XYZ file of N, CA, C and O in Angstrom:
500
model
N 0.972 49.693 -27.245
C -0.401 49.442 -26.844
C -0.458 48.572 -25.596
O -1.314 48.825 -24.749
N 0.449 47.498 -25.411
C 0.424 46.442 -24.252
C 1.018 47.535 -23.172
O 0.741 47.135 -22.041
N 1.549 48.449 -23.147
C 1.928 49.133 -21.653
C 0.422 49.558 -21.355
O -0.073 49.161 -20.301
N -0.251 50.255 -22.124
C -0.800 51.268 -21.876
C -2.556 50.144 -21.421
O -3.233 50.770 -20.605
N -2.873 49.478 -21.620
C -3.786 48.773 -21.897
C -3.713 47.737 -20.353
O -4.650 47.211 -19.751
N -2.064 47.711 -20.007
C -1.653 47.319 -18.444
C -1.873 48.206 -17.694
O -2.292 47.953 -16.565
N -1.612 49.721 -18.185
C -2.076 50.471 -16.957
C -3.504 50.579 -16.522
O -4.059 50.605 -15.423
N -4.105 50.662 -18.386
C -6.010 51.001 -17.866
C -6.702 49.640 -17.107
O -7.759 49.668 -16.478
N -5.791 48.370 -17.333
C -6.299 47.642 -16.532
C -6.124 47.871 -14.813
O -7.036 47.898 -13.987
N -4.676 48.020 -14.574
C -4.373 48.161 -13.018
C -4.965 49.232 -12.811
O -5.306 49.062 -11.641
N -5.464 50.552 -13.191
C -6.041 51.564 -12.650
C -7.295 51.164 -12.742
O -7.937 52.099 -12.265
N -8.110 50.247 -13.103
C -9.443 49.955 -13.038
C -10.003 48.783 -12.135
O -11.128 48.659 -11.652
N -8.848 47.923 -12.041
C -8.366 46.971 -10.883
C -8.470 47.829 -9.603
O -9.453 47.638 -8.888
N -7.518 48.793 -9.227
C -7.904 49.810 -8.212
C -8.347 50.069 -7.747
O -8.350 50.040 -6.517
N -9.419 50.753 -8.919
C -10.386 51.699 -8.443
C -11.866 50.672 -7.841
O -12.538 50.765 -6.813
N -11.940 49.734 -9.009
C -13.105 48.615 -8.762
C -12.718 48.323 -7.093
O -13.554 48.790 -6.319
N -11.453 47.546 -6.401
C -11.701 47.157 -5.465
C -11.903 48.091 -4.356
O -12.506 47.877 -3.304
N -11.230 49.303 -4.794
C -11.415 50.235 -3.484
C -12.567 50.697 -3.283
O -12.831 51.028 -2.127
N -13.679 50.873 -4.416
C -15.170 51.249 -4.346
C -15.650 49.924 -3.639
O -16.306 50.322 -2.676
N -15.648 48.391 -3.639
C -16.242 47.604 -3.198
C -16.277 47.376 -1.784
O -17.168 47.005 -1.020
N -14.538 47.835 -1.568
C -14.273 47.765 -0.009
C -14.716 48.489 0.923
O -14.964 48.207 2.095
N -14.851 49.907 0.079
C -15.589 51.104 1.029
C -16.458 51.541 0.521
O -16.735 52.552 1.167
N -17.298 51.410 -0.482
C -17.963 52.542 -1.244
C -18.777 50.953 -1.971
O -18.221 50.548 -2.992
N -19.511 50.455 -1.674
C -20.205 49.243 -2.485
C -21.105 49.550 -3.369
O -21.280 48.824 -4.347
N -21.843 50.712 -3.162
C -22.917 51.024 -3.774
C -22.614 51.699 -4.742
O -23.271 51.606 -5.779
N -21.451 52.614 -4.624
C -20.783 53.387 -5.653
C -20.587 52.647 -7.354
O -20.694 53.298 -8.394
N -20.217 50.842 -7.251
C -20.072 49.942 -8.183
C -20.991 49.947 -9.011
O -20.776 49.251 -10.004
N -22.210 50.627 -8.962
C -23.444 50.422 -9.938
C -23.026 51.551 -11.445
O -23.512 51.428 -12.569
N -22.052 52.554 -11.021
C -21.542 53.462 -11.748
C -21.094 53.334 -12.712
O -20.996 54.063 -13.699
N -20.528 51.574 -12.293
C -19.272 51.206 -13.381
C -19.864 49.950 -14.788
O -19.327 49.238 -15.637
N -21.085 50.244 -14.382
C -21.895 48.716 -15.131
C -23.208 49.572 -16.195
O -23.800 50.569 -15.782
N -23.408 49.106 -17.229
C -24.085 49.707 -17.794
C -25.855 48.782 -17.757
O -26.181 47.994 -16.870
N -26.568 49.103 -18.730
C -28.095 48.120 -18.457
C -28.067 46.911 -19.162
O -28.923 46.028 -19.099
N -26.992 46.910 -19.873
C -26.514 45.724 -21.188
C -25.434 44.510 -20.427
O -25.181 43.365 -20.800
N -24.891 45.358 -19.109
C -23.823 44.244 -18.547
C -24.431 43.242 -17.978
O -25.606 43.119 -17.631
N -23.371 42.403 -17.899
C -23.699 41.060 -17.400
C -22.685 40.351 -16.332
O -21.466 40.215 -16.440
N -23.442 39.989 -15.399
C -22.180 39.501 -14.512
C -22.658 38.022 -13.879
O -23.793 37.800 -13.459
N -21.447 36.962 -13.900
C -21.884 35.942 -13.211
C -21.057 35.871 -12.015
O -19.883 36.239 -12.049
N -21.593 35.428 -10.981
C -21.188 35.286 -9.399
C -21.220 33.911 -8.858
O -22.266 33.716 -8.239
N -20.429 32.895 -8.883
C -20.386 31.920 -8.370
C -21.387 31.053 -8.742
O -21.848 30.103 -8.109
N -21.747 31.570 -10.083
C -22.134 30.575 -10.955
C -23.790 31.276 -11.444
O -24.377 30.986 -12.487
N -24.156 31.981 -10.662
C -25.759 33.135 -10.613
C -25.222 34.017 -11.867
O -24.230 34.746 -11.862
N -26.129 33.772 -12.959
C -26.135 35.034 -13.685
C -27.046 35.885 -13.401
O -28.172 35.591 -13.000
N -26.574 37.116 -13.609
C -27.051 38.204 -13.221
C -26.787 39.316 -14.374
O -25.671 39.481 -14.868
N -28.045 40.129 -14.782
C -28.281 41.296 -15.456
C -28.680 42.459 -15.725
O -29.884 42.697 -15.822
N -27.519 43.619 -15.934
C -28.701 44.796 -16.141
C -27.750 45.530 -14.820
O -27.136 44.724 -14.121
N -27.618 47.026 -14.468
C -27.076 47.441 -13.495
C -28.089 47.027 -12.111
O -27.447 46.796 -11.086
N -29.072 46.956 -12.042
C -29.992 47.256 -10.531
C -29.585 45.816 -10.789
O -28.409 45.657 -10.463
N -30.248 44.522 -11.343
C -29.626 42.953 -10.659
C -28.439 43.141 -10.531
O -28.083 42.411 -9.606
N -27.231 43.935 -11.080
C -25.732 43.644 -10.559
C -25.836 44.301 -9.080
O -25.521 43.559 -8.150
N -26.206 45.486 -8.806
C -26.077 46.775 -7.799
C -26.685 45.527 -6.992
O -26.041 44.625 -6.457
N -27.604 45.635 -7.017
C -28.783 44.816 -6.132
C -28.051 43.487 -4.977
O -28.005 43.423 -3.748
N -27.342 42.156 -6.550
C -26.485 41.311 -5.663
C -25.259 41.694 -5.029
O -25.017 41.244 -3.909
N -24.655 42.273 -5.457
C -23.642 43.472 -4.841
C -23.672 43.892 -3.475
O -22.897 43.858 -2.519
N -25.034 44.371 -3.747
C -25.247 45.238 -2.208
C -26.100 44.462 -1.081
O -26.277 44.897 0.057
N -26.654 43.109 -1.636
C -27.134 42.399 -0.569
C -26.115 41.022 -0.160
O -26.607 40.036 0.388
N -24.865 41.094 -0.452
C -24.198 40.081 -0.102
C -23.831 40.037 1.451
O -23.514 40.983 2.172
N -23.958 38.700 1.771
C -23.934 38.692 3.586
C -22.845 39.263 4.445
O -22.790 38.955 5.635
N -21.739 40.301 3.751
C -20.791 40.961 4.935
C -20.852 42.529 4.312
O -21.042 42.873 3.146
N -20.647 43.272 5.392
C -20.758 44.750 4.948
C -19.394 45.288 5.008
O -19.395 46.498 4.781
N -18.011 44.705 5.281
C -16.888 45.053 4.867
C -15.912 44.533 5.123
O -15.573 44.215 6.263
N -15.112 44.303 3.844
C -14.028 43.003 2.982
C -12.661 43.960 2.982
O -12.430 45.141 3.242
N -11.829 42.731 2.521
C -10.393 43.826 2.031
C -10.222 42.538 0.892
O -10.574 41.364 1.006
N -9.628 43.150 -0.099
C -9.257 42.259 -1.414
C -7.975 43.011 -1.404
O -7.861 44.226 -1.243
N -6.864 42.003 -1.626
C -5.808 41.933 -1.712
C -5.345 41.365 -3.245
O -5.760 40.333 -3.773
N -4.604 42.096 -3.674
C -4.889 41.509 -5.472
C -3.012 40.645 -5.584
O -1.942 41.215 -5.374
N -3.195 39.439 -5.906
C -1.889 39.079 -6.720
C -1.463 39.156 -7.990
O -0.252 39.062 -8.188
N -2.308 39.331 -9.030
C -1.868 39.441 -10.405
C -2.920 39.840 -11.139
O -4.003 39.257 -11.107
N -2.689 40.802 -11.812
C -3.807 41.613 -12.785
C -3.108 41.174 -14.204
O -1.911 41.437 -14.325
N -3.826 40.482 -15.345
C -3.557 40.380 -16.479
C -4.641 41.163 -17.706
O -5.833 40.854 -17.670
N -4.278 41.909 -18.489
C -4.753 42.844 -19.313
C -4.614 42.283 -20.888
O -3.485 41.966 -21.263
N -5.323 42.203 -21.472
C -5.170 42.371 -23.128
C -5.946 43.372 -23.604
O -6.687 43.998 -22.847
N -5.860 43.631 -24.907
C -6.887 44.733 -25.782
C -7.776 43.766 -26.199
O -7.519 42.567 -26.092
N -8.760 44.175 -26.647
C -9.985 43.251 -27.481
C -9.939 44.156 -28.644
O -10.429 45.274 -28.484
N -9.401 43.838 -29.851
C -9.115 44.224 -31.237
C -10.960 45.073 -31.465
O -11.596 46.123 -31.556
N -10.992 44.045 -31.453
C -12.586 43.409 -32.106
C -13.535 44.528 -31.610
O -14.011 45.329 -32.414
N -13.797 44.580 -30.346
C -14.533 45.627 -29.604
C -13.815 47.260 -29.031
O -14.493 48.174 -28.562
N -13.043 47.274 -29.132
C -11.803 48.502 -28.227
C -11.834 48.207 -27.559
O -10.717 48.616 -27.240
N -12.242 47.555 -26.475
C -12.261 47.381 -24.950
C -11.185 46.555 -24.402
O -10.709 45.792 -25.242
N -10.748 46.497 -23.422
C -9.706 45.689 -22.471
C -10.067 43.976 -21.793
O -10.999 43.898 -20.993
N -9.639 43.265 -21.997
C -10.236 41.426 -21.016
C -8.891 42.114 -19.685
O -7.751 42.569 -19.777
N -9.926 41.821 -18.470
C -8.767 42.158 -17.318
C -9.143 40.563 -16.574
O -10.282 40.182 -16.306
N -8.287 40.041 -16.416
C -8.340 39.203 -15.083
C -7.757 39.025 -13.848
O -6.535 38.985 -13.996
N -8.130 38.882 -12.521
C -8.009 39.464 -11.376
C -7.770 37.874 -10.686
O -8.487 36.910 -10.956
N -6.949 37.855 -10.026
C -6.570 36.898 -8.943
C -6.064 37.858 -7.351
O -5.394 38.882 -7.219
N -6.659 37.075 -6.471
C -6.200 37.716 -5.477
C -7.166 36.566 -4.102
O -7.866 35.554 -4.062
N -6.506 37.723 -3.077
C -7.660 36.961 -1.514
C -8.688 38.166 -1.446
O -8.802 39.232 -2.052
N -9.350 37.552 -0.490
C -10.303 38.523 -0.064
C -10.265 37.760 1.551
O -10.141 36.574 1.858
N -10.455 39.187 2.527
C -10.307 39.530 4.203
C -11.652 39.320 4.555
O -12.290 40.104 3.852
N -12.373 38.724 5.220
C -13.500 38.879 5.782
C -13.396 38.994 7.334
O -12.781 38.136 7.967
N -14.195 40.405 8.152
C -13.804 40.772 9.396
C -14.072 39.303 10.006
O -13.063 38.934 10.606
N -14.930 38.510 10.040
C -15.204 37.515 11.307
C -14.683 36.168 10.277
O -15.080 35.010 10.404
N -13.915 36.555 9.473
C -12.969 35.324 9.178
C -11.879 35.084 9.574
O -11.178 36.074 9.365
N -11.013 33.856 10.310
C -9.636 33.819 10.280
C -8.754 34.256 9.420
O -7.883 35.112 9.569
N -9.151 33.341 8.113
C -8.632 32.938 6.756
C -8.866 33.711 5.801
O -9.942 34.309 5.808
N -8.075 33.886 4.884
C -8.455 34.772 3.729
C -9.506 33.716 2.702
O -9.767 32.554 3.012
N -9.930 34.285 1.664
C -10.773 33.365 0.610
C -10.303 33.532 -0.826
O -10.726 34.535 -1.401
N -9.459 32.677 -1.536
C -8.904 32.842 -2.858
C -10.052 33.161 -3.569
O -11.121 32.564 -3.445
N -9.807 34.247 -4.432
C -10.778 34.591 -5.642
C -10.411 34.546 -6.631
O -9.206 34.312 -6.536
N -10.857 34.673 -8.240
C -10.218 35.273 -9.385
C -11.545 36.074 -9.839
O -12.575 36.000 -9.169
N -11.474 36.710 -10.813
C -12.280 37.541 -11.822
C -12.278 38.130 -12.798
O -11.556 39.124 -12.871
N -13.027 37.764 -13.831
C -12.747 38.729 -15.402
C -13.679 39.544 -15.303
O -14.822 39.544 -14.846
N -12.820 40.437 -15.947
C -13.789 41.996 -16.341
C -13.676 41.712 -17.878
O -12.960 40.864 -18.410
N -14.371 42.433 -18.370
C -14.324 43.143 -20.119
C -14.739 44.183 -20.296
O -15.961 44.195 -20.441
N -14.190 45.243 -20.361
C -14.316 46.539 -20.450
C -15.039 46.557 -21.317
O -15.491 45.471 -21.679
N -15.435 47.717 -21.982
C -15.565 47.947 -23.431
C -15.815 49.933 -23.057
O -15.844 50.600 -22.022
N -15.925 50.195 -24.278
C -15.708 51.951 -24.144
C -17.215 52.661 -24.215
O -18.084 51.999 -24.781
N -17.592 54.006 -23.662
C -19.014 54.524 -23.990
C -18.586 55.421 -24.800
O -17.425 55.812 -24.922
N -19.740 55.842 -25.501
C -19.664 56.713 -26.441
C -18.767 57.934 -25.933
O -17.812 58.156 -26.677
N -18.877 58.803 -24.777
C -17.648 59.095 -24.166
C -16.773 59.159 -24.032
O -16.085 60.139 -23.747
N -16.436 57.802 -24.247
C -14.646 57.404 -24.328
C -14.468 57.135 -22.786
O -13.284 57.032 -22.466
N -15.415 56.990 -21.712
C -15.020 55.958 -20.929
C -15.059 54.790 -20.836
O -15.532 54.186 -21.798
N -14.496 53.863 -19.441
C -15.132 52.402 -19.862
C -16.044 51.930 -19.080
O -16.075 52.467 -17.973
N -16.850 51.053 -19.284
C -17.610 50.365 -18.206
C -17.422 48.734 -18.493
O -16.685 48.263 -19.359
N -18.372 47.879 -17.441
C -18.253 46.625 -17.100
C -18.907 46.031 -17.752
O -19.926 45.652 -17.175
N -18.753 45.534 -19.456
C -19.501 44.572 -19.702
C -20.171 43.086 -19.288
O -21.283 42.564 -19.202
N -18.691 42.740 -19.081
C -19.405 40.710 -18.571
C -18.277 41.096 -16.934
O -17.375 41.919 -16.776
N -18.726 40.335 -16.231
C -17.997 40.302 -14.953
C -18.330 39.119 -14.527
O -19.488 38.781 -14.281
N -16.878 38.085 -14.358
C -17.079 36.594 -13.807
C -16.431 36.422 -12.707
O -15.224 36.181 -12.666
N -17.194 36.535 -11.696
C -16.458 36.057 -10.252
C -16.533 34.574 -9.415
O -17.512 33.962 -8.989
N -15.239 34.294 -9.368
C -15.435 32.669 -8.789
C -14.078 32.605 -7.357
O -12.864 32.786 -7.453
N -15.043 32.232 -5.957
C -13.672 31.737 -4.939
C -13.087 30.487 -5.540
O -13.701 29.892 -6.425
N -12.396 30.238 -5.275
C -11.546 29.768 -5.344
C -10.911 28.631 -4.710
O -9.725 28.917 -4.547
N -11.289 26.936 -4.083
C -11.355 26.884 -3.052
C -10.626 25.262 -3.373
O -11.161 24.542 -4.216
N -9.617 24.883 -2.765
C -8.910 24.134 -2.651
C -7.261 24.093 -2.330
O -6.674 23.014 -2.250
């Protein structure tokens, strides 16, 4: 179960940053009306408030560079806890900006997953 639960995390790690980097708007796909995401401390709810802060943040294109993706199962729910460390590129930045982030998957009736809670924090010291 721990291989497999590493891959659905790194393939969702992936896919999340490569939609943000090029495709921002595309991210509303991955969040249901029940998710919840906090952003540097702003909670935020529901796909249109996630889409919404998402898509009005002050640069229109980043590169996230990931250092370590950590994955568990959530017994309890089926779903996956992913947490994300990495930088993020900003064009009219010198410097990169340390980030981390938890996801919590959980499954749709489907049998795909989407973004329940999403906690994003830079990182800065």
């Amino acid at each position: 179960m721990g291989e497999r639960v590493d891959v659905l995390g790194k393939t969702f790690v992936d896919y999340y940053y490569h939609l943000f980097d090029n495709d921002r708007a595309s991210l509303s796909t991955l969040y249901q009306p029940t998710s919840f995401m906090t952003f540097e401390g702003q909670k935020i709810e529901g796909v249109d408030g996630i889409s919404s802060k998402l898509n009005q943040l002050p640069f229109t294109q980043c590169k996230h560079v990931i250092s370590s993706i950590d994955s568990h199962p959530s017994i309890s729910t089926g779903g996956i806890l992913v947490v994300v460390s990495g930088s993020l590129q900003l064009p009219e930045e010198d410097h990169t900006l340390r980030f981390s982030q938890m996801f919590q998957l959980l499954p749709t009736p489907q049998g795909t997953l989407y973004v329940q809670n999403d906690i994003f924090r830079l990182n800065y010291g």
